[in-house]
């Protein structure tokens, strides 16, 4: 259930941040008359997201009669959920610092067009999160038929996100959103790896992929499926005691490189560098010629031009000879 709570919290907070940015911009711009259009767009996006989730569940349970077809459908939705989750995590990391400015710019353009444009802009800003949430939740909650726990966890995560969004809007709470999205992103990558593993298992049960009975290992003596912690690991990250070889290959092949790419520091390549220091102008000899780098400057006691340096005619008779 923690996995579905995390999905609801993460997706809900993204949508809440988008809505709060739009509302704050309208309030500060003295355009409160456009708030009903924003809420209309948000409400329509929520309704369509719920209908999309219901359609996925209805297709799986009612339209597909054969168990092989249901397994194949669940496998395809699992892979699609992994793609959406991966794209969403990396997109949010990249856009977190600029999303407010981009949304304000788009809303400014929508205000110039009219009410329908404002409603459409808020609808598009929220519907993406809603559809992703429905698809990812369905994939993460597979195998929990008849159990209302995952749904309640999802609703709890969304409710928590709404509360955080309201408090952020009211400036009553300040959290480091960069760290929040980093930690939740890393956890969601592990959740997505488990969803992909489950999808591979469904492909094997549907007969599309081989090796259903080729186990990578059997640790039931250590990870008893009947224990609470085994159920917790299976529900969060789909870690089971008897995975197939292909399941583990898929889990590792996804989790390791994606975590590495997500957690590594952004490259500085292409960023402007500090200007190079201005080189020191070369020292000019009395004759007007530049002294080559690395050579000492000429003696300030050098003889005037036309007379050999160190000439005895320029030296008092009592002056000692130079070495």
mmCIF file of C-alpha atoms in Angstrom:
data_model
loop_
_atom_site.group_PDB
_atom_site.id
_atom_site.type_symbol
_atom_site.label_atom_id
_atom_site.label_comp_id
_atom_site.label_asym_id
_atom_site.label_seq_id
_atom_site.Cartn_x
_atom_site.Cartn_y
_atom_site.Cartn_z
ATOM 1 C CA UNK A 1 0.000 0.000 0.000
ATOM 2 C CA UNK A 2 2.928 2.331 0.565
ATOM 3 C CA UNK A 3 3.721 2.207 -3.140
ATOM 4 C CA UNK A 4 0.236 3.416 -4.101
ATOM 5 C CA UNK A 5 0.360 6.053 -1.346
ATOM 6 C CA UNK A 6 3.650 7.278 -2.783
ATOM 7 C CA UNK A 7 2.142 7.380 -6.277
ATOM 8 C CA UNK A 8 -0.797 9.431 -5.040
ATOM 9 C CA UNK A 9 1.472 11.766 -3.070
ATOM 10 C CA UNK A 10 3.922 12.356 -5.895
ATOM 11 C CA UNK A 11 1.417 12.762 -8.730
ATOM 12 C CA UNK A 12 -0.995 14.675 -6.515
ATOM 13 C CA UNK A 13 1.670 17.132 -5.419
ATOM 14 C CA UNK A 14 2.706 17.795 -9.001
ATOM 15 C CA UNK A 15 -0.891 18.542 -9.983
ATOM 16 C CA UNK A 16 -1.424 20.608 -6.834
ATOM 17 C CA UNK A 17 1.668 22.697 -7.529
ATOM 18 C CA UNK A 18 0.460 23.378 -11.056
ATOM 19 C CA UNK A 19 -2.972 24.485 -9.836
ATOM 20 C CA UNK A 20 -1.534 26.622 -7.022
ATOM 21 C CA UNK A 21 0.768 28.421 -9.492
ATOM 22 C CA UNK A 22 -2.167 29.182 -11.778
ATOM 23 C CA UNK A 23 -4.390 30.381 -8.929
ATOM 24 C CA UNK A 24 -1.652 32.521 -7.361
ATOM 25 C CA UNK A 25 -0.918 34.159 -10.709
ATOM 26 C CA UNK A 26 -4.580 35.059 -11.259
ATOM 27 C CA UNK A 27 -4.964 36.400 -7.711
ATOM 28 C CA UNK A 28 -1.835 38.551 -7.929
ATOM 29 C CA UNK A 29 -2.868 39.764 -11.388
ATOM 30 C CA UNK A 30 -6.271 40.875 -10.066
ATOM 31 C CA UNK A 31 -7.997 38.395 -12.385
ATOM 32 C CA UNK A 32 -10.085 36.493 -9.856
ATOM 33 C CA UNK A 33 -12.922 36.468 -12.374
ATOM 34 C CA UNK A 34 -11.009 33.762 -14.266
ATOM 35 C CA UNK A 35 -10.743 31.415 -11.269
ATOM 36 C CA UNK A 36 -14.014 29.581 -12.106
ATOM 37 C CA UNK A 37 -12.579 28.624 -15.505
ATOM 38 C CA UNK A 38 -9.440 27.249 -13.839
ATOM 39 C CA UNK A 39 -11.472 25.130 -11.415
ATOM 40 C CA UNK A 40 -13.730 23.969 -14.259
ATOM 41 C CA UNK A 41 -10.694 22.734 -16.184
ATOM 42 C CA UNK A 42 -9.289 21.037 -13.080
ATOM 43 C CA UNK A 43 -12.626 19.370 -12.307
ATOM 44 C CA UNK A 44 -13.020 18.067 -15.848
ATOM 45 C CA UNK A 45 -9.486 16.645 -15.760
ATOM 46 C CA UNK A 46 -10.191 14.838 -12.482
ATOM 47 C CA UNK A 47 -13.449 13.345 -13.812
ATOM 48 C CA UNK A 48 -11.808 12.099 -17.006
ATOM 49 C CA UNK A 49 -8.917 10.624 -15.022
ATOM 50 C CA UNK A 50 -11.331 8.662 -12.836
ATOM 51 C CA UNK A 51 -13.213 7.478 -15.933
ATOM 52 C CA UNK A 52 -9.937 6.406 -17.514
ATOM 53 C CA UNK A 53 -9.056 4.379 -14.439
ATOM 54 C CA UNK A 54 -12.497 2.781 -14.438
ATOM 55 C CA UNK A 55 -12.190 1.968 -18.144
ATOM 56 C CA UNK A 56 -8.877 0.188 -17.576
ATOM 57 C CA UNK A 57 -10.340 -1.866 -14.740
ATOM 58 C CA UNK A 58 -13.522 -2.632 -16.692
ATOM 59 C CA UNK A 59 -11.532 -3.743 -19.721
ATOM 60 C CA UNK A 60 -9.452 -6.087 -17.617
ATOM 61 C CA UNK A 61 -12.279 -7.636 -15.613
ATOM 62 C CA UNK A 62 -15.234 -7.610 -18.013
ATOM 63 C CA UNK A 63 -14.212 -7.264 -21.644
ATOM 64 C CA UNK A 64 -11.421 -9.838 -21.577
ATOM 65 C CA UNK A 65 -12.832 -13.306 -21.038
ATOM 66 C CA UNK A 66 -9.719 -15.476 -21.300
ATOM 67 C CA UNK A 67 -7.149 -15.366 -18.531
ATOM 68 C CA UNK A 68 -4.351 -15.203 -21.114
ATOM 69 C CA UNK A 69 -5.874 -12.047 -22.578
ATOM 70 C CA UNK A 70 -6.139 -10.477 -19.141
ATOM 71 C CA UNK A 71 -2.521 -11.335 -18.365
ATOM 72 C CA UNK A 72 -1.424 -9.819 -21.660
ATOM 73 C CA UNK A 73 -3.477 -6.668 -21.041
ATOM 74 C CA UNK A 74 -1.993 -6.269 -17.560
ATOM 75 C CA UNK A 75 1.512 -6.801 -18.977
ATOM 76 C CA UNK A 76 1.038 -4.098 -21.610
ATOM 77 C CA UNK A 77 -0.368 -1.618 -19.078
ATOM 78 C CA UNK A 78 2.556 -2.386 -16.759
ATOM 79 C CA UNK A 79 5.102 -1.562 -19.450
ATOM 80 C CA UNK A 80 3.178 1.604 -20.340
ATOM 81 C CA UNK A 81 3.118 2.625 -16.671
ATOM 82 C CA UNK A 82 6.889 2.152 -16.414
ATOM 83 C CA UNK A 83 7.393 4.365 -19.471
ATOM 84 C CA UNK A 84 5.148 7.089 -18.035
ATOM 85 C CA UNK A 85 6.748 6.934 -14.596
ATOM 86 C CA UNK A 86 10.274 7.161 -16.024
ATOM 87 C CA UNK A 87 9.370 10.065 -18.292
ATOM 88 C CA UNK A 88 7.545 11.876 -15.477
ATOM 89 C CA UNK A 89 10.441 11.548 -13.019
ATOM 90 C CA UNK A 90 13.071 12.908 -15.385
ATOM 91 C CA UNK A 91 10.753 15.608 -16.748
ATOM 92 C CA UNK A 92 9.959 16.870 -13.257
ATOM 93 C CA UNK A 93 13.631 16.974 -12.322
ATOM 94 C CA UNK A 94 14.378 19.065 -15.400
ATOM 95 C CA UNK A 95 11.332 21.349 -15.270
ATOM 96 C CA UNK A 96 11.069 21.886 -11.502
ATOM 97 C CA UNK A 97 12.987 25.175 -11.621
ATOM 98 C CA UNK A 98 11.223 26.656 -14.645
ATOM 99 C CA UNK A 99 7.697 25.267 -14.426
ATOM 100 C CA UNK A 100 6.308 28.326 -12.615
ATOM 101 C CA UNK A 101 7.515 30.767 -15.244
ATOM 102 C CA UNK A 102 6.350 28.579 -18.113
ATOM 103 C CA UNK A 103 2.876 28.168 -16.623
ATOM 104 C CA UNK A 104 2.544 31.899 -16.005
ATOM 105 C CA UNK A 105 3.544 32.628 -19.579
ATOM 106 C CA UNK A 106 1.029 30.143 -20.974
ATOM 107 C CA UNK A 107 -1.708 31.462 -18.697
ATOM 108 C CA UNK A 108 -0.984 35.011 -19.806
ATOM 109 C CA UNK A 109 -1.486 33.929 -23.408
ATOM 110 C CA UNK A 110 -4.678 32.070 -22.456
ATOM 111 C CA UNK A 111 -6.085 35.151 -20.688
ATOM 112 C CA UNK A 112 -5.639 37.121 -23.869
ATOM 113 C CA UNK A 113 -7.642 34.534 -25.815
ATOM 114 C CA UNK A 114 -10.600 34.055 -23.478
ATOM 115 C CA UNK A 115 -12.349 31.938 -20.860
ATOM 116 C CA UNK A 116 -12.240 28.676 -22.818
ATOM 117 C CA UNK A 117 -8.493 29.023 -23.275
ATOM 118 C CA UNK A 118 -7.997 29.467 -19.524
ATOM 119 C CA UNK A 119 -10.115 26.394 -18.778
ATOM 120 C CA UNK A 120 -8.321 24.400 -21.469
ATOM 121 C CA UNK A 121 -4.900 25.408 -20.165
ATOM 122 C CA UNK A 122 -5.693 24.301 -16.604
ATOM 123 C CA UNK A 123 -7.318 21.131 -17.945
ATOM 124 C CA UNK A 124 -4.211 20.161 -19.938
ATOM 125 C CA UNK A 125 -1.961 20.962 -16.988
ATOM 126 C CA UNK A 126 -3.827 18.514 -14.735
ATOM 127 C CA UNK A 127 -5.067 15.794 -17.098
ATOM 128 C CA UNK A 128 -1.553 14.482 -17.749
ATOM 129 C CA UNK A 129 -1.017 13.875 -14.060
ATOM 130 C CA UNK A 130 -4.457 12.310 -13.711
ATOM 131 C CA UNK A 131 -4.055 9.851 -16.572
ATOM 132 C CA UNK A 132 -0.599 8.869 -15.357
ATOM 133 C CA UNK A 133 -1.944 8.332 -11.851
ATOM 134 C CA UNK A 134 -4.763 6.092 -13.096
ATOM 135 C CA UNK A 135 -2.448 3.979 -15.246
ATOM 136 C CA UNK A 136 0.333 3.673 -12.667
ATOM 137 C CA UNK A 137 -2.127 2.918 -9.875
ATOM 138 C CA UNK A 138 -3.745 0.148 -11.880
ATOM 139 C CA UNK A 139 -0.370 -1.401 -12.617
ATOM 140 C CA UNK A 140 0.890 -1.051 -9.046
ATOM 141 C CA UNK A 141 -2.309 -2.454 -7.506
ATOM 142 C CA UNK A 142 -2.501 -5.592 -9.651
ATOM 143 C CA UNK A 143 -3.043 -8.718 -7.642
ATOM 144 C CA UNK A 144 -5.007 -6.861 -4.969
ATOM 145 C CA UNK A 145 -8.459 -7.654 -6.341
ATOM 146 C CA UNK A 146 -11.131 -7.303 -3.700
ATOM 147 C CA UNK A 147 -8.756 -5.376 -1.435
ATOM 148 C CA UNK A 148 -9.638 -1.723 -0.910
ATOM 149 C CA UNK A 149 -6.284 -0.990 0.747
ATOM 150 C CA UNK A 150 -4.448 0.243 -2.393
ATOM 151 C CA UNK A 151 -7.327 2.549 -3.351
ATOM 152 C CA UNK A 152 -7.475 4.021 0.147
ATOM 153 C CA UNK A 153 -3.695 4.475 0.113
ATOM 154 C CA UNK A 154 -3.900 6.291 -3.229
ATOM 155 C CA UNK A 155 -6.662 8.584 -1.949
ATOM 156 C CA UNK A 156 -4.606 9.209 1.199
ATOM 157 C CA UNK A 157 -1.571 10.168 -0.862
ATOM 158 C CA UNK A 158 -3.607 12.571 -3.013
ATOM 159 C CA UNK A 159 -5.231 14.082 0.095
ATOM 160 C CA UNK A 160 -1.803 14.595 1.673
ATOM 161 C CA UNK A 161 -0.606 16.275 -1.525
ATOM 162 C CA UNK A 162 -3.603 18.622 -1.526
ATOM 163 C CA UNK A 163 -2.946 19.605 2.099
ATOM 164 C CA UNK A 164 0.736 20.267 1.349
ATOM 165 C CA UNK A 165 -0.237 22.302 -1.711
ATOM 166 C CA UNK A 166 -2.693 24.435 0.248
ATOM 167 C CA UNK A 167 -0.134 25.072 2.987
ATOM 168 C CA UNK A 168 2.510 25.957 0.412
ATOM 169 C CA UNK A 169 0.096 28.363 -1.244
ATOM 170 C CA UNK A 170 -0.642 29.979 2.105
ATOM 171 C CA UNK A 171 3.109 30.099 2.896
ATOM 172 C CA UNK A 172 2.433 28.198 6.109
ATOM 173 C CA UNK A 173 4.831 25.422 5.130
ATOM 174 C CA UNK A 174 8.081 25.490 3.228
ATOM 175 C CA UNK A 175 9.732 22.269 2.121
ATOM 176 C CA UNK A 176 12.711 21.636 -0.092
ATOM 177 C CA UNK A 177 10.873 20.515 -3.210
ATOM 178 C CA UNK A 178 14.120 19.615 -4.945
ATOM 179 C CA UNK A 179 15.012 17.081 -2.257
ATOM 180 C CA UNK A 180 11.416 15.901 -2.046
ATOM 181 C CA UNK A 181 11.241 15.094 -5.747
ATOM 182 C CA UNK A 182 14.700 13.500 -5.636
ATOM 183 C CA UNK A 183 13.834 11.073 -2.838
ATOM 184 C CA UNK A 184 10.362 10.258 -4.093
ATOM 185 C CA UNK A 185 11.749 9.924 -7.611
ATOM 186 C CA UNK A 186 14.313 7.362 -6.461
ATOM 187 C CA UNK A 187 11.630 5.389 -4.625
ATOM 188 C CA UNK A 188 9.322 5.533 -7.646
ATOM 189 C CA UNK A 189 12.105 4.143 -9.835
ATOM 190 C CA UNK A 190 12.209 1.092 -7.552
ATOM 191 C CA UNK A 191 8.422 0.911 -7.715
ATOM 192 C CA UNK A 192 8.595 1.101 -11.518
ATOM 193 C CA UNK A 193 11.217 -1.663 -11.540
ATOM 194 C CA UNK A 194 8.786 -3.828 -9.585
ATOM 195 C CA UNK A 195 5.968 -2.981 -12.012
ATOM 196 C CA UNK A 196 8.202 -3.961 -14.938
ATOM 197 C CA UNK A 197 9.052 -7.215 -13.177
ATOM 198 C CA UNK A 198 5.346 -7.888 -12.720
ATOM 199 C CA UNK A 199 4.762 -7.102 -16.410
ATOM 200 C CA UNK A 200 7.423 -9.611 -17.445
ATOM 201 C CA UNK A 201 5.731 -12.194 -15.213
ATOM 202 C CA UNK A 202 2.394 -11.486 -16.922
ATOM 203 C CA UNK A 203 4.010 -11.837 -20.342
ATOM 204 C CA UNK A 204 5.356 -15.211 -19.235
ATOM 205 C CA UNK A 205 1.958 -16.331 -17.939
ATOM 206 C CA UNK A 206 0.359 -15.224 -21.218
ATOM 207 C CA UNK A 207 2.856 -17.362 -23.121
ATOM 208 C CA UNK A 208 4.496 -14.418 -24.867
ATOM 209 C CA UNK A 209 7.810 -14.824 -23.037
ATOM 210 C CA UNK A 210 9.421 -18.120 -21.976
ATOM 211 C CA UNK A 211 11.021 -19.165 -18.698
ATOM 212 C CA UNK A 212 8.108 -18.938 -16.272
ATOM 213 C CA UNK A 213 9.421 -21.877 -14.233
ATOM 214 C CA UNK A 214 13.122 -21.006 -14.553
ATOM 215 C CA UNK A 215 13.701 -19.544 -11.105
ATOM 216 C CA UNK A 216 16.580 -17.167 -10.435
ATOM 217 C CA UNK A 217 16.617 -18.198 -6.760
ATOM 218 C CA UNK A 218 14.368 -19.476 -3.991
ATOM 219 C CA UNK A 219 14.622 -17.685 -0.657
ATOM 220 C CA UNK A 220 11.308 -18.702 0.852
ATOM 221 C CA UNK A 221 13.185 -19.887 3.943
ATOM 222 C CA UNK A 222 14.329 -16.291 4.496
ATOM 223 C CA UNK A 223 11.476 -14.333 2.913
ATOM 224 C CA UNK A 224 8.361 -16.255 3.904
ATOM 225 C CA UNK A 225 5.489 -15.018 1.699
ATOM 226 C CA UNK A 226 3.083 -15.357 4.640
ATOM 227 C CA UNK A 227 4.930 -12.773 6.763
ATOM 228 C CA UNK A 228 4.005 -9.100 6.919
ATOM 229 C CA UNK A 229 7.383 -7.855 5.764
ATOM 230 C CA UNK A 230 7.299 -10.132 2.714
ATOM 231 C CA UNK A 231 3.868 -8.760 1.832
ATOM 232 C CA UNK A 232 5.199 -5.214 2.339
ATOM 233 C CA UNK A 233 8.173 -5.760 0.002
ATOM 234 C CA UNK A 234 5.961 -7.440 -2.581
ATOM 235 C CA UNK A 235 3.409 -4.646 -2.422
ATOM 236 C CA UNK A 236 5.969 -1.831 -2.595
ATOM 237 C CA UNK A 237 8.627 -3.071 -4.997
ATOM 238 C CA UNK A 238 7.328 -6.501 -6.124
ATOM 239 C CA UNK A 239 10.245 -8.234 -4.398
ATOM 240 C CA UNK A 240 9.297 -11.915 -4.181
ATOM 241 C CA UNK A 241 11.009 -15.044 -2.885
ATOM 242 C CA UNK A 242 10.840 -17.031 -6.136
ATOM 243 C CA UNK A 243 11.314 -14.750 -9.165
ATOM 244 C CA UNK A 244 12.118 -16.109 -12.592
ATOM 245 C CA UNK A 245 15.441 -15.418 -14.271
ATOM 246 C CA UNK A 246 13.844 -13.129 -16.836
ATOM 247 C CA UNK A 247 12.027 -11.156 -14.140
ATOM 248 C CA UNK A 248 15.284 -10.449 -12.294
ATOM 249 C CA UNK A 249 17.078 -9.552 -15.509
ATOM 250 C CA UNK A 250 14.345 -7.008 -16.295
ATOM 251 C CA UNK A 251 14.385 -5.600 -12.732
ATOM 252 C CA UNK A 252 18.166 -5.104 -12.660
ATOM 253 C CA UNK A 253 18.385 -3.900 -16.267
ATOM 254 C CA UNK A 254 15.887 -1.136 -15.479
ATOM 255 C CA UNK A 255 16.633 -0.166 -11.870
ATOM 256 C CA UNK A 256 20.437 0.098 -11.989
ATOM 257 C CA UNK A 257 20.943 2.364 -15.038
ATOM 258 C CA UNK A 258 17.854 4.502 -14.389
ATOM 259 C CA UNK A 259 18.831 5.108 -10.753
ATOM 260 C CA UNK A 260 22.355 5.980 -11.867
ATOM 261 C CA UNK A 261 21.140 8.480 -14.463
ATOM 262 C CA UNK A 262 18.601 9.986 -12.077
ATOM 263 C CA UNK A 263 20.886 10.414 -9.054
ATOM 264 C CA UNK A 264 24.019 11.602 -10.826
ATOM 265 C CA UNK A 265 24.744 15.303 -10.773
ATOM 266 C CA UNK A 266 23.830 17.211 -13.940
ATOM 267 C CA UNK A 267 26.725 17.608 -16.323
ATOM 268 C CA UNK A 268 28.290 21.051 -16.620
ATOM 269 C CA UNK A 269 29.044 20.503 -20.288
ATOM 270 C CA UNK A 270 27.677 23.320 -22.410
ATOM 271 C CA UNK A 271 27.341 25.720 -19.493
ATOM 272 C CA UNK A 272 29.152 29.054 -19.765
ATOM 273 C CA UNK A 273 32.467 29.119 -17.979
ATOM 274 C CA UNK A 274 34.158 31.985 -16.223
ATOM 275 C CA UNK A 275 36.095 34.261 -18.599
ATOM 276 C CA UNK A 276 39.781 33.549 -18.807
ATOM 277 C CA UNK A 277 42.100 35.871 -16.959
ATOM 278 C CA UNK A 278 43.499 38.716 -19.068
ATOM 279 C CA UNK A 279 47.103 37.882 -19.959
ATOM 280 C CA UNK A 280 49.762 40.179 -18.555
ATOM 281 C CA UNK A 281 51.177 42.394 -21.321
ATOM 282 C CA UNK A 282 54.796 41.608 -22.190
ATOM 283 C CA UNK A 283 57.494 43.765 -20.732
ATOM 284 C CA UNK A 284 58.967 46.050 -23.362
ATOM 285 C CA UNK A 285 62.675 46.553 -23.556
ATOM 286 C CA UNK A 286 64.097 50.112 -23.883
ATOM 287 C CA UNK A 287 64.753 49.402 -27.547
ATOM 288 C CA UNK A 288 61.008 48.856 -28.084
ATOM 289 C CA UNK A 289 61.235 45.068 -28.583
ATOM 290 C CA UNK A 290 59.126 42.773 -26.487
ATOM 291 C CA UNK A 291 60.937 40.514 -24.076
ATOM 292 C CA UNK A 292 60.169 36.844 -24.819
ATOM 293 C CA UNK A 293 58.190 35.035 -22.153
ATOM 294 C CA UNK A 294 60.391 33.339 -19.590
ATOM 295 C CA UNK A 295 63.372 35.665 -20.109
ATOM 296 C CA UNK A 296 64.382 38.263 -17.577
ATOM 297 C CA UNK A 297 63.737 41.893 -18.318
ATOM 298 C CA UNK A 298 66.815 43.867 -19.357
ATOM 299 C CA UNK A 299 68.904 45.599 -16.706
ATOM 300 C CA UNK A 300 67.637 49.050 -15.907
ATOM 301 C CA UNK A 301 71.238 50.217 -15.846
ATOM 302 C CA UNK A 302 71.755 49.344 -19.514
ATOM 303 C CA UNK A 303 73.786 51.799 -21.567
ATOM 304 C CA UNK A 304 72.094 54.168 -23.958
ATOM 305 C CA UNK A 305 71.539 52.986 -27.452
ATOM 306 C CA UNK A 306 74.615 53.056 -29.617
ATOM 307 C CA UNK A 307 77.055 52.328 -26.804
ATOM 308 C CA UNK A 308 77.963 48.777 -25.781
ATOM 309 C CA UNK A 309 76.614 47.808 -22.433
ATOM 310 C CA UNK A 310 79.263 47.694 -19.779
ATOM 311 C CA UNK A 311 81.675 49.958 -21.755
ATOM 312 C CA UNK A 312 84.605 51.217 -19.740
ATOM 313 C CA UNK A 313 84.019 54.743 -21.019
ATOM 314 C CA UNK A 314 80.786 54.893 -19.067
ATOM 315 C CA UNK A 315 82.306 53.566 -15.857
ATOM 316 C CA UNK A 316 84.239 55.757 -13.403
ATOM 317 C CA UNK A 317 87.907 54.791 -13.145
ATOM 318 C CA UNK A 318 87.512 53.973 -9.502
ATOM 319 C CA UNK A 319 84.471 51.771 -10.066
ATOM 320 C CA UNK A 320 85.197 48.095 -9.567
ATOM 321 C CA UNK A 321 84.926 45.830 -12.560
ATOM 322 C CA UNK A 322 81.752 43.753 -12.811
ATOM 323 C CA UNK A 323 82.083 40.015 -12.653
#
